[in-house]
C-alpha cells in the first residue's frame, strides 16, 4: 500500500491511497457493507454512486457465513463481486456493541453470537487471521472500545489492553497475504485528551500502515469529538492515511477533514435511507412528511444519481409509505452518492486551494437546514 | 392499439401488440408492479430483464396514493418512470381477495381499505375513470371474481353481473384518453365449461379491444384450468390479444401458450424471489437449502442476468439468510429475466415452427425437476 499527499489546506489533506485492488482518492467515504453487501445496493449501484472503497464487518462475516467460506469463494472481492478496494474492521467494535455476553481477558474476548447464541473467541491473532481469510486491502488490529463516560482507572486499563493487542496484531500480520494487506492501528483513549495523546504516540511507536481513530461518536459531546480528532490527527505521521471510524453526519465529515482526517465510514446514509430520509445540499429530506405528497421535484436538484434523474419526491414518498423495497434502493443510492460527492468536492477544494470557502459555504447552506431536521444518530448495523 | 398475428403453431400464437407507448411482442409475461413499482426492481432493472410491459394494480393505487395524484404527476408512466407499455386491472380481483368487508350490488362494490379502514366504492364507471387517470395503455372492465367452488345459482348470478358491468364499463370508456387506452373485457364463468362458454360469447358480443380470462388459478384443479383456458381461447376472436390473468408457473405459461394465450401476469417470480427461490431451466432453486452453502456456480448457467453473471449461489444464499435487501433485488431480477426469456423462447419457437419440440423439451427438463421442488402458489400482492 502506498499513500501520497497531493495537496493540503491547513490541516485538511487531499491524498491518493494505492491498494492491491486500485486507487482511492482521499478524503473518502466508505459505504458500509456489513454482511459483504451494502444494504439495498449492488456493486453496480456502488459503482454508479462513485464508491471507491467499501467496508465490510469482520465480526458479522466471522459469524455468518464464516471467513473460511468467504476465502474458499474467492475472498471478499470474489464473494461479493466487488473488484475495487475493501476495508475490514477487526470486530472489536461489534463485540463491544452487539454481543451482550462477553468476557474480556488479556488473551482475547469471548462472546455469544446474536445469530444463534453460540460462543466464540477472538484474540488479536485470530482477528488478523479472520481478516487474512476475508482478504480485504486494509485490515485492522483488535481493540477494546470503551463506553462513554468511563472512569480514569477503567480508561487506562482499557488503553493498555488495546496497546498490547495492537502489538500482538502487528506480530500476527505475517504470511503470504501480509504484503497485499495494509494493517491499520486504532487509536483509542476515550474522551480524555491526555489518554488520547498517549494512545496516539504509543500506537505510532508500534508502527502501522495507517491509523484509525476509534471510539468516537459513542456519546461524547460533538465539540469534544472534534477537539479529540484534531488532537489525535496532529500526533499521527503526515505521510500515512487517517481513518475516523464510524463518523458521521455530513457536517462531521467536513469538520473532520478540516482537522486532518482522510477516511470515513458510517451507516447513516444507508440506514437513514431505509427510514425514508434523504440527504441533500439543503439538509435532510424526511419523506414521510406530508409536504412531499405532491412534490414533483427530484430529491436533490444538484444530484445526478438515478433516483434524482428518474423520480419525483412524490413517487419516492409513495414507495416509502407503501413499504416498497425499491424505496430502499433508490434512497440508499442517492444518500451514498451524496456522501461521495461531498468528499469529492472537499478534495477538489483542497487541491484548488479553496477549502476554507467550501467549508463556509457548506455550513451556511447545509448545516443551517440540517439543524431543523436532525437525522438519527449512527450505531452499528 | 393494434394487434397483428405473426405466426401460429396449432393454437399457439406469436403476435405484435402496438400501444401508445410502444410495441409488445407476444406471448409476453408482465411483471407485477402492484404499487406502481415491481417489488425490488427499478425501471433500469426491468429494462435489463427484457420487460416490455408491466402491470399495475388499480385497486392499490386508487387507495394509495390515489389516482388523481398519479394523474397530476404525469400518469403511471411519468410517476413510476417507465415509458414503455403499462396494463392496469380494474380492481375487481383485489376487492374480492383483499377487502374482507365488501357489499356488492348491481351499482358496484363498497369495501374497506386494508390500509386505513376507510370505506370506498367502485362501480364499472368509476373503475374506468380511475384507470383513465392512471393512464395505462391497456385497461380493464370491472368484474366480479367468484370463489371456487361455487354453486350453479351463484355462478350464474355472478356471471350476469359481470356481463352487465362489462357493458357499462365499455359505455364509460369515452373521452379524450379513450383512443389511447385499449379496453379489455374479462371472461369469467368459474369452473363450469358451459358458463365459461356463455361468458366468452357474451363478452365478445359486447366487443372489446382484447380479452382477459379471469377467475383462473383460484383453487380449481390444474387440468380444469388448462381445459377451460383452451375452451375460452377457442371462442375468442383470432385477431385480438388474449390475456390469462394471474397465471402462473413456468409450466402454466407453456401449456397456456399452447392453448392460444398471448399475455400473462403473476406475482410468482417476484414473490418467490423474496422467499429465496430462483427459477432455472432445471426447476426451482430454494436457496435456504444447505446444499447451496458452498455452491460457487451461478443460479442458472444459461442466464445472462446481472445476478447470474456476477454472483454465486453461495453468495446469494448468504444474502438471503442474512436478510440482506440485495438478495431480493438480485433474485427478483433473475426470476423476471427467466420468465421473460421463457416467453421469448416460446415466441421464437412458434415463429420457427418448432413450438411442439420446445414444449416437449421444456416438459422433459423443467417440469420433472420442478415436481420435486414445488414453488408456492400465487396470490395477489
XYZ file of C-alpha atoms in Angstrom:
762
model
C 0.000 0.000 0.000
C 1.181 3.461 -0.874
C -0.172 6.811 0.345
C 0.724 10.078 -1.334
C -0.258 13.537 -0.192
C -1.402 15.566 -3.203
C -2.312 18.842 -1.526
C -3.105 20.321 1.875
C -5.189 23.248 3.121
C -4.353 23.899 6.743
C -4.764 20.512 8.377
C -7.006 19.255 5.533
C -5.383 16.830 3.114
C -6.005 15.502 -0.391
C -4.274 12.181 -0.911
C -4.054 9.069 -3.013
C -4.105 5.605 -1.469
C -2.897 2.822 -3.747
C -4.011 -0.681 -2.740
C -3.772 -4.143 -4.251
C -7.215 -3.519 -5.828
C -6.712 0.002 -7.080
C -6.522 3.632 -6.086
C -8.620 5.509 -3.528
C -8.648 9.290 -3.697
C -8.910 10.849 -0.252
C -10.703 12.266 1.593
C -13.069 9.349 1.013
C -16.285 7.998 2.454
C -16.631 4.200 2.627
C -20.177 2.792 2.360
C -20.781 0.119 4.991
C -21.228 -3.422 3.661
C -21.917 -5.180 6.939
C -22.594 -8.695 5.613
C -20.462 -8.321 2.461
C -23.201 -6.199 0.880
C -24.051 -2.532 1.234
C -27.688 -2.710 2.298
C -30.009 -2.446 -0.743
C -27.182 -1.756 -3.235
C -25.401 -3.974 -5.712
C -21.848 -3.413 -6.878
C -23.398 -1.849 -9.989
C -25.136 0.769 -7.839
C -21.974 1.354 -5.818
C -20.005 1.969 -8.980
C -22.666 4.393 -10.213
C -22.565 6.201 -6.854
C -18.835 6.759 -7.233
C -17.779 4.406 -4.436
C -14.040 3.715 -4.471
C -13.753 1.502 -1.401
C -16.318 -0.275 0.785
C -16.157 -1.516 4.354
C -17.175 -4.991 5.498
C -17.538 -6.132 9.106
C -15.266 -8.982 10.185
C -17.455 -9.676 13.204
C -20.552 -10.348 11.118
C -18.735 -12.354 8.455
C -16.841 -14.362 11.085
C -20.232 -15.427 12.491
C -22.009 -15.833 9.140
C -21.131 -17.250 6.656
C -17.677 -17.710 8.214
C -14.323 -16.393 6.996
C -13.175 -19.781 5.700
C -16.176 -19.996 3.412
C -15.506 -16.466 2.146
C -11.871 -17.398 1.442
C -12.978 -20.535 -0.379
C -15.271 -18.447 -2.589
C -12.548 -16.034 -3.658
C -12.239 -13.787 -0.635
C -14.481 -10.790 -0.120
C -13.750 -9.402 -3.590
C -14.833 -12.566 -5.369
C -17.602 -13.357 -2.898
C -19.392 -10.024 -3.156
C -18.452 -9.216 -6.735
C -16.562 -6.017 -5.924
C -13.115 -5.824 -7.515
C -12.114 -2.470 -6.048
C -10.598 -1.803 -2.606
C -12.213 -3.199 0.549
C -11.508 -2.387 4.200
C -12.433 -4.589 7.147
C -12.580 -3.661 10.802
C -11.311 -6.146 13.360
C -14.612 -6.924 15.042
C -13.708 -5.154 18.262
C -16.397 -2.517 17.985
C -19.155 -5.032 17.211
C -18.147 -7.352 20.057
C -18.468 -4.321 22.297
C -21.745 -3.003 20.883
C -23.662 -6.093 19.716
C -22.665 -9.024 21.917
C -24.184 -8.506 25.338
C -22.494 -11.527 26.861
C -18.739 -11.144 26.612
C -15.701 -11.923 28.745
C -12.588 -9.875 28.118
C -9.176 -11.045 29.271
C -5.659 -10.319 28.179
C -5.897 -13.352 25.887
C -8.862 -12.006 23.985
C -12.640 -11.756 24.140
C -15.254 -14.487 24.426
C -18.740 -13.599 23.217
C -22.074 -15.023 22.190
C -23.299 -14.847 18.599
C -26.522 -12.850 18.289
C -27.343 -15.065 15.274
C -27.537 -18.424 17.044
C -26.267 -17.944 20.629
C -23.102 -19.943 20.004
C -19.911 -18.984 21.888
C -16.889 -17.595 20.051
C -13.440 -16.315 20.912
C -11.481 -13.522 19.261
C -7.862 -12.746 20.044
C -5.626 -10.221 18.288
C -4.106 -13.127 16.377
C -7.454 -14.652 15.414
C -8.813 -11.243 14.338
C -5.874 -10.866 11.947
C -6.308 -14.432 10.659
C -10.008 -13.824 10.039
C -9.170 -10.690 8.073
C -6.463 -12.521 6.135
C -9.089 -15.055 5.096
C -11.528 -12.310 4.129
C -8.764 -10.725 2.054
C -9.560 -7.012 2.358
C -6.978 -4.471 1.214
C -6.961 -2.656 4.553
C -7.363 -4.577 7.825
C -7.325 -3.577 11.496
C -5.918 -4.537 14.852
C -8.261 -5.905 17.504
C -9.076 -3.170 20.010
C -11.316 -2.649 23.005
C -13.915 0.075 22.692
C -14.683 1.952 25.876
C -18.108 3.085 26.970
C -18.689 6.800 27.473
C -18.375 8.061 30.172
C -15.785 5.809 31.836
C -13.611 6.144 34.959
C -9.974 7.109 34.618
C -8.866 3.763 36.015
C -11.001 1.809 33.542
C -9.864 4.042 30.716
C -6.194 3.430 31.486
C -6.689 -0.309 31.891
C -8.560 -0.487 28.572
C -5.988 1.590 26.734
C -3.127 -0.608 27.951
C -5.015 -3.697 26.782
C -5.659 -2.141 23.362
C -1.960 -1.280 23.046
C -0.846 -4.812 23.977
C -3.362 -6.193 21.480
C -2.082 -3.768 18.824
C 1.461 -5.097 19.192
C 0.241 -8.701 19.024
C -1.906 -7.886 15.968
C 1.138 -6.475 14.216
C 3.198 -9.531 15.104
C 0.450 -11.748 13.656
C 0.392 -9.783 10.396
C 2.735 -12.141 8.575
C 2.416 -14.771 5.902
C 1.710 -14.724 2.179
C -1.022 -12.058 2.275
C 0.761 -9.583 4.554
C 2.293 -7.605 1.699
C -1.091 -7.222 -0.037
C -2.971 -6.143 3.094
C -2.275 -2.881 4.895
C -2.674 -3.119 8.681
C -4.070 -0.075 10.438
C -3.580 0.628 14.143
C -6.514 2.031 16.103
C -6.110 4.962 18.467
C -8.428 4.639 21.459
C -8.211 6.566 24.737
C -11.770 7.650 25.332
C -12.706 11.299 25.858
C -9.586 12.232 27.851
C -7.125 14.313 25.776
C -4.148 13.112 27.777
C -5.061 9.452 27.264
C -5.792 10.084 23.591
C -2.325 11.623 23.195
C -0.720 8.700 24.975
C -2.712 6.280 22.769
C -1.697 8.064 19.577
C 2.017 8.185 20.472
C 2.154 4.572 21.631
C 0.253 3.281 18.589
C 2.541 5.203 16.235
C 5.506 3.773 18.090
C 4.349 0.242 17.310
C 4.144 1.339 13.700
C 1.334 0.688 11.210
C 0.484 1.313 7.572
C -2.198 3.784 8.614
C -4.111 4.887 11.695
C -7.748 4.657 12.637
C -9.271 6.847 15.315
C -11.699 4.626 17.187
C -14.176 5.072 19.986
C -15.579 8.342 18.666
C -19.270 9.215 18.280
C -20.123 6.959 21.216
C -21.925 9.602 23.259
C -19.333 12.310 23.892
C -20.367 15.905 23.058
C -19.785 16.958 19.454
C -17.205 19.681 20.306
C -15.211 17.104 22.300
C -15.210 14.761 19.306
C -13.906 17.485 17.023
C -11.216 18.517 19.543
C -10.064 14.959 20.162
C -9.978 14.275 16.432
C -7.844 17.369 15.877
C -5.523 16.383 18.715
C -5.042 12.796 17.565
C -4.618 13.744 13.906
C -1.878 16.207 14.877
C 0.063 13.367 16.506
C -0.139 10.949 13.562
C 2.512 10.708 10.812
C 1.730 13.122 7.981
C 2.639 10.584 5.328
C 0.119 7.902 6.326
C -3.693 7.716 5.980
C -6.018 8.545 8.869
C -9.429 6.982 9.264
C -12.115 8.253 11.647
C -14.201 5.150 12.398
C -17.999 5.281 12.338
C -18.280 9.014 11.584
C -20.608 10.537 10.597
C -23.023 13.210 9.536
C -22.147 15.396 6.537
C -21.095 18.257 8.843
C -18.863 15.843 10.777
C -17.108 14.855 7.564
C -16.432 18.482 6.683
C -15.230 19.375 10.183
C -13.059 16.268 10.441
C -11.465 16.733 7.030
C -10.635 20.249 8.201
C -8.829 18.605 11.132
C -6.780 16.210 9.027
C -8.883 13.053 8.555
C -8.696 11.160 5.245
C -11.192 8.295 5.531
C -14.690 7.820 6.949
C -17.385 5.184 7.243
C -20.864 5.409 8.698
C -24.217 3.635 8.432
C -26.012 6.989 8.344
C -26.581 7.273 4.564
C -27.706 3.652 4.253
C -29.743 3.353 7.457
C -31.467 6.712 7.141
C -32.368 5.846 3.547
C -34.306 2.859 4.833
C -36.072 5.197 7.257
C -37.101 7.464 4.388
C -34.524 10.188 4.877
C -32.524 11.652 2.013
C -29.509 13.923 2.372
C -29.395 16.996 0.168
C -27.251 20.108 -0.076
C -30.078 21.929 1.708
C -30.230 19.456 4.575
C -32.104 16.187 5.065
C -35.465 15.474 3.414
C -37.764 13.291 5.533
C -40.141 11.723 3.037
C -42.877 10.721 5.436
C -43.683 14.398 5.867
C -46.952 15.311 4.139
C -45.302 18.287 2.431
C -43.811 15.896 -0.141
C -47.116 14.231 -1.180
C -47.442 16.259 -4.417
C -43.797 17.328 -4.767
C -42.790 16.745 -8.375
C -39.177 17.887 -7.801
C -36.287 15.425 -7.512
C -34.815 14.705 -4.078
C -31.853 16.968 -4.802
C -31.759 19.111 -7.917
C -27.936 19.140 -7.799
C -27.650 15.350 -7.843
C -27.104 13.196 -10.914
C -27.900 9.820 -9.328
C -30.524 7.532 -10.849
C -33.019 8.318 -8.066
C -32.764 12.050 -8.770
C -32.715 11.754 -12.552
C -35.690 9.430 -12.776
C -38.160 10.067 -9.979
C -40.043 12.737 -8.044
C -40.127 13.191 -4.290
C -43.839 12.364 -4.512
C -43.109 8.972 -6.094
C -40.267 8.181 -3.694
C -42.529 9.148 -0.787
C -45.245 6.866 -2.179
C -42.766 3.975 -2.416
C -41.600 4.569 1.145
C -45.130 4.841 2.571
C -46.195 1.680 0.702
C -43.182 -0.200 2.096
C -41.807 -0.859 -1.392
C -38.280 -2.280 -1.489
C -37.414 -0.014 -4.395
C -37.607 2.915 -1.963
C -34.684 1.473 -0.011
C -32.541 1.020 -3.080
C -33.246 4.445 -4.575
C -32.831 6.398 -1.332
C -29.682 4.477 -0.404
C -28.253 5.065 -3.860
C -28.960 8.760 -3.503
C -27.542 9.085 0.014
C -24.354 7.205 -0.808
C -23.983 9.334 -3.940
C -24.442 12.452 -1.784
C -21.747 11.419 0.716
C -19.349 10.535 -2.071
C -19.977 13.798 -3.864
C -19.318 15.642 -0.605
C -15.883 14.080 -0.122
C -15.085 14.555 -3.827
C -15.985 18.233 -3.594
C -13.840 18.610 -0.476
C -10.940 17.004 -2.295
C -11.402 19.320 -5.250
C -11.483 22.356 -2.947
C -8.322 21.242 -1.118
C -6.496 20.778 -4.417
C -7.800 24.123 -5.716
C -6.861 25.931 -2.520
C -10.472 26.878 -1.759
C -11.283 24.516 1.107
C -11.901 27.335 3.583
C -14.523 28.881 1.330
C -16.068 25.446 0.678
C -16.386 24.813 4.394
C -18.014 28.207 4.980
C -20.483 27.680 2.135
C -21.312 24.181 3.335
C -22.001 25.421 6.853
C -24.169 28.262 5.573
C -26.253 26.060 3.290
C -26.330 22.545 4.750
C -25.740 22.903 8.464
C -28.429 25.541 8.949
C -31.028 23.451 7.145
C -29.895 20.270 8.907
C -30.370 21.799 12.349
C -34.133 21.813 11.765
C -34.317 18.225 10.550
C -31.882 16.268 12.662
C -31.019 12.828 11.227
C -30.806 9.849 13.533
C -27.577 9.118 15.307
C -25.476 6.328 13.856
C -24.958 2.955 15.502
C -23.533 -0.286 14.178
C -25.663 -2.247 11.736
C -53.948 -0.289 -30.218
C -53.142 -2.711 -32.969
C -52.602 -6.473 -32.724
C -51.009 -8.469 -35.507
C -50.596 -12.217 -35.666
C -47.100 -13.042 -36.882
C -47.174 -16.829 -36.756
C -49.125 -19.715 -35.254
C -48.290 -23.263 -34.214
C -51.508 -25.137 -33.587
C -53.369 -22.906 -31.154
C -50.141 -21.150 -30.093
C -49.645 -17.648 -31.447
C -46.809 -15.189 -31.934
C -48.104 -11.639 -32.187
C -47.259 -7.981 -32.014
C -49.253 -5.577 -29.873
C -48.727 -1.895 -30.704
C -49.717 0.527 -27.944
C -49.416 4.267 -27.367
C -46.130 3.557 -25.554
C -44.584 1.086 -27.936
C -44.664 -2.486 -29.134
C -45.132 -5.679 -27.121
C -44.124 -8.940 -28.720
C -46.379 -11.800 -27.663
C -46.537 -14.212 -25.989
C -45.443 -11.951 -23.163
C -45.127 -12.075 -19.398
C -45.931 -8.878 -17.483
C -44.089 -8.323 -14.179
C -46.474 -7.181 -11.453
C -45.964 -3.622 -10.234
C -48.615 -3.582 -7.524
C -47.998 -0.089 -6.124
C -46.565 1.365 -9.351
C -43.300 -0.473 -8.716
C -42.270 -4.055 -9.389
C -41.166 -5.167 -5.942
C -37.385 -4.691 -5.506
C -36.795 -3.635 -9.136
C -36.282 -0.253 -10.733
C -37.187 0.549 -14.323
C -33.472 0.087 -15.062
C -33.641 -3.499 -13.814
C -36.881 -4.134 -15.718
C -35.279 -2.924 -18.910
C -32.275 -5.162 -18.308
C -34.602 -8.113 -17.674
C -36.232 -7.609 -21.057
C -39.593 -6.432 -19.727
C -41.797 -4.958 -22.453
C -44.921 -4.200 -20.426
C -45.656 -4.090 -16.709
C -48.888 -4.425 -14.765
C -50.040 -2.049 -12.036
C -52.991 -2.616 -9.701
C -55.761 -0.029 -9.877
C -57.118 -1.150 -6.515
C -53.887 -0.407 -4.671
C -53.222 2.872 -6.466
C -56.838 4.003 -6.013
C -56.334 3.599 -2.245
C -52.765 4.908 -2.122
C -51.585 7.399 -3.319
C -54.860 7.943 -5.235
C -55.424 8.040 -8.984
C -55.798 11.830 -9.080
C -52.344 12.267 -7.590
C -50.901 9.828 -10.124
C -52.564 11.762 -12.962
C -51.202 15.029 -11.576
C -47.686 13.570 -11.565
C -47.785 12.504 -15.199
C -49.870 9.349 -15.046
C -48.353 5.986 -14.268
C -45.665 6.351 -16.927
C -44.349 9.620 -15.519
C -44.985 8.657 -11.906
C -43.046 5.405 -11.962
C -40.502 6.380 -14.596
C -41.465 3.646 -17.069
C -42.040 4.921 -20.606
C -42.999 1.602 -22.150
C -46.444 -0.054 -22.137
C -48.400 -0.480 -18.901
C -51.533 -2.528 -18.202
C -53.890 -1.994 -15.277
C -56.510 -4.350 -13.956
C -59.834 -2.929 -12.828
C -59.510 -3.672 -9.139
C -62.216 -6.335 -9.156
C -59.883 -9.170 -8.207
C -58.311 -7.262 -5.307
C -61.677 -6.157 -3.920
C -62.612 -9.827 -3.928
C -59.359 -11.154 -2.453
C -58.049 -8.390 -0.157
C -61.039 -6.458 1.194
C -62.796 -8.682 3.690
C -65.656 -6.254 4.264
C -67.456 -5.638 1.000
C -71.014 -5.124 -0.217
C -71.748 -5.965 -3.814
C -74.838 -4.631 -5.551
C -75.742 -4.018 -9.141
C -74.489 -0.455 -8.722
C -70.999 -1.537 -7.716
C -68.991 -2.675 -4.736
C -68.392 -0.994 -1.405
C -65.298 -2.075 0.511
C -62.947 -1.173 3.315
C -59.379 -0.130 2.652
C -56.882 -2.515 4.274
C -54.522 0.488 4.526
C -56.592 2.685 6.838
C -60.042 1.099 7.185
C -61.755 3.845 5.185
C -64.816 2.956 3.057
C -64.688 3.165 -0.732
C -66.990 2.486 -3.640
C -66.131 1.150 -7.081
C -68.597 0.951 -9.949
C -67.845 -0.036 -13.544
C -67.823 3.664 -14.421
C -65.545 4.634 -11.528
C -63.153 1.762 -12.301
C -62.785 3.079 -15.855
C -62.327 6.654 -14.612
C -59.655 5.514 -12.169
C -57.825 3.759 -14.981
C -58.188 6.777 -17.245
C -56.479 8.847 -14.556
C -53.738 6.253 -14.156
C -53.241 6.339 -17.923
C -52.199 2.754 -18.664
C -52.123 1.569 -22.276
C -54.396 -1.393 -21.585
C -57.228 -1.126 -19.048
C -59.949 -3.500 -17.881
C -63.649 -3.712 -17.142
C -64.780 -4.133 -13.564
C -65.711 -7.753 -12.918
C -66.755 -9.943 -10.043
C -64.446 -12.818 -9.221
C -66.116 -15.960 -7.974
C -64.831 -18.181 -5.230
C -64.061 -21.799 -6.065
C -66.096 -23.930 -5.666
C -69.371 -22.044 -6.091
C -72.986 -23.122 -6.595
C -74.543 -23.006 -10.053
C -77.035 -20.380 -8.928
C -74.326 -18.137 -7.525
C -72.159 -18.669 -10.569
C -74.974 -17.627 -12.926
C -75.873 -14.617 -10.813
C -72.231 -13.517 -10.706
C -71.709 -14.006 -14.423
C -74.775 -11.929 -15.281
C -73.499 -9.147 -13.008
C -70.047 -9.255 -14.627
C -71.646 -9.039 -18.074
C -73.828 -6.053 -17.114
C -70.746 -4.378 -15.616
C -68.760 -5.131 -18.782
C -71.332 -3.310 -20.938
C -71.347 -0.349 -18.542
C -67.519 -0.292 -18.496
C -67.468 -0.123 -22.276
C -70.037 2.686 -22.290
C -67.846 4.604 -19.811
C -64.760 4.206 -21.986
C -65.132 7.578 -23.685
C -63.387 10.918 -23.517
C -60.010 12.235 -24.601
C -57.984 9.208 -23.460
C -60.242 6.506 -24.922
C -58.351 6.287 -28.195
C -55.015 5.850 -26.401
C -56.226 3.197 -23.964
C -57.308 -0.252 -25.078
C -60.177 -1.687 -23.019
C -60.122 -5.420 -22.395
C -63.196 -7.433 -21.438
C -62.828 -10.159 -18.817
C -64.280 -13.618 -19.323
C -65.452 -15.088 -16.029
C -67.767 -18.085 -15.541
C -65.998 -20.102 -12.877
C -65.077 -23.733 -13.399
C -68.178 -24.672 -15.417
C -67.404 -25.103 -19.133
C -70.945 -24.186 -20.160
C -70.854 -20.951 -18.146
C -67.368 -20.153 -19.429
C -68.613 -20.571 -22.992
C -71.590 -18.364 -22.317
C -69.282 -15.778 -20.701
C -66.880 -15.810 -23.635
C -69.625 -15.439 -26.256
C -71.453 -12.700 -24.366
C -68.261 -10.745 -23.673
C -67.207 -10.950 -27.313
C -70.660 -9.783 -28.294
C -70.219 -6.598 -26.260
C -66.951 -6.124 -28.126
C -63.554 -5.172 -26.682
C -60.024 -4.431 -27.854
C -58.807 -7.651 -26.257
C -59.953 -10.317 -23.845
C -58.760 -11.335 -20.424
C -59.568 -14.715 -18.938
C -60.244 -14.072 -15.259
C -61.003 -16.184 -12.231
C -58.407 -18.855 -13.014
C -55.851 -20.297 -10.606
C -58.227 -19.703 -7.712
C -58.231 -23.280 -6.466
C -59.581 -25.333 -9.348
C -57.551 -28.418 -10.388
C -54.742 -27.741 -12.861
C -56.239 -29.898 -15.668
C -59.524 -27.989 -15.323
C -57.658 -24.692 -15.676
C -55.933 -25.865 -18.839
C -59.210 -27.189 -20.314
C -61.161 -24.052 -19.502
C -58.380 -21.887 -20.928
C -58.395 -23.906 -24.136
C -62.176 -23.679 -24.363
C -62.348 -19.925 -23.774
C -59.427 -19.169 -26.093
C -61.150 -21.120 -28.866
C -64.196 -18.842 -28.557
C -62.278 -15.549 -28.693
C -61.575 -13.609 -31.917
C -58.322 -14.757 -33.514
C -57.282 -11.212 -34.358
C -57.302 -9.826 -30.804
C -54.969 -10.388 -27.835
C -55.826 -12.845 -25.044
C -54.618 -12.392 -21.502
C -54.738 -15.113 -18.826
C -54.888 -13.157 -15.562
C -52.693 -14.119 -12.601
C -51.099 -17.173 -14.241
C -48.682 -18.631 -13.426
C -45.878 -21.115 -13.058
C -43.460 -21.635 -15.949
C -45.224 -24.859 -16.955
C -48.568 -22.996 -16.919
C -47.192 -20.415 -19.316
C -46.023 -23.103 -21.727
C -49.290 -25.052 -21.539
C -51.404 -21.912 -21.885
C -49.453 -20.560 -24.841
C -50.043 -23.965 -26.430
C -53.771 -23.290 -25.930
C -53.756 -19.857 -27.512
C -52.947 -17.350 -24.735
C -50.831 -14.275 -25.561
C -50.337 -12.437 -22.253
C -49.648 -13.392 -18.644
C -49.004 -11.799 -15.284
C -48.184 -13.397 -11.955
C -46.537 -12.479 -8.645
C -44.713 -15.814 -8.631
C -41.295 -14.652 -9.920
C -41.257 -11.586 -7.672
C -42.769 -13.095 -4.545
C -40.796 -16.333 -4.655
C -37.621 -14.308 -5.145
C -38.260 -12.634 -1.813
C -38.694 -16.085 -0.299
C -35.309 -17.154 -1.639
C -36.493 -19.169 -4.615
C -34.968 -18.841 -8.060
C -36.410 -20.317 -11.258
C -34.000 -22.103 -13.565
C -34.274 -24.252 -16.652
C -33.720 -27.235 -14.360
C -36.500 -26.270 -11.969
C -36.612 -24.011 -8.927
C -33.584 -23.474 -6.654
C -34.525 -22.924 -2.994
C -31.565 -21.074 -1.533
C -32.216 -21.805 2.116
C -31.278 -25.415 1.442
C -27.877 -26.253 2.937
C -26.734 -27.803 -0.358
C -26.039 -24.289 -1.682
C -23.755 -23.168 1.197
C -20.529 -23.698 -0.783
C -22.019 -23.668 -4.291
C -19.816 -21.437 -6.430
C -21.999 -21.851 -9.541
C -24.385 -19.130 -10.727
C -28.115 -19.562 -10.120
C -28.655 -20.594 -13.737
C -25.716 -21.189 -16.046
C -27.920 -20.394 -19.074
C -28.915 -16.967 -17.770
C -27.239 -13.682 -18.669
C -28.857 -11.535 -15.961
C -26.705 -9.497 -13.572
C -27.382 -11.887 -10.686
C -26.119 -14.854 -12.711
C -23.178 -13.029 -14.285
C -21.866 -11.562 -11.050
C -22.611 -13.832 -8.105
C -22.515 -17.410 -6.848
C -25.361 -19.366 -5.338
C -23.328 -19.387 -2.112
C -23.237 -15.580 -2.011
C -26.905 -15.215 -2.908
C -27.782 -17.760 -0.232
C -25.673 -15.809 2.272
C -27.528 -12.588 1.375
C -30.887 -14.313 1.743
C -30.013 -15.934 5.081
C -28.656 -12.611 6.412
C -31.874 -10.835 5.371
C -29.980 -8.524 3.022
C -32.188 -6.428 0.723
C -29.813 -7.039 -2.167
C -30.981 -10.660 -2.139
C -34.486 -9.528 -3.046
C -33.315 -7.376 -5.923
C -30.941 -9.945 -7.405
C -33.328 -12.904 -7.124
C -36.242 -10.865 -8.454
C -34.125 -9.639 -11.343
C -33.181 -13.216 -12.134
C -36.711 -14.612 -11.875
C -38.231 -11.894 -14.025
C -35.441 -12.406 -16.558
C -36.199 -16.132 -16.520
C -39.931 -15.647 -17.176
C -39.223 -13.168 -19.957
C -36.693 -15.477 -21.558
C -39.241 -18.275 -21.419
C -41.885 -16.302 -23.334
C -39.249 -15.025 -25.781
C -38.103 -18.579 -26.459
C -41.693 -19.697 -26.976
C -42.210 -16.863 -29.443
C -39.040 -17.812 -31.297
C -40.162 -21.444 -31.460
C -43.631 -20.506 -32.752
C -42.102 -18.325 -35.466
C -39.576 -21.041 -36.337
C -42.246 -23.727 -36.427
C -40.633 -25.702 -33.603
C -43.026 -24.977 -30.756
C -44.042 -28.620 -30.308
C -40.426 -29.659 -29.822
C -39.830 -26.728 -27.487
C -42.782 -27.750 -25.345
C -41.587 -31.360 -25.172
C -38.053 -30.294 -24.206
C -39.355 -27.902 -21.599
C -41.508 -30.586 -20.029
C -38.633 -33.054 -20.008
C -36.152 -30.672 -18.421
C -38.078 -28.186 -16.293
C -41.295 -29.887 -15.278
C -39.578 -33.036 -13.992
C -37.182 -31.016 -11.831
C -39.948 -28.684 -10.670
C -42.067 -31.552 -9.412
C -39.533 -32.160 -6.651
C -39.310 -28.521 -5.583
C -42.802 -27.098 -5.840
C -42.913 -23.276 -5.765
C -45.567 -21.519 -3.714
C -48.956 -20.873 -5.221
C -49.596 -17.328 -6.381
C -51.954 -14.889 -4.678
C -52.389 -11.145 -5.090
C -49.686 -8.915 -3.637
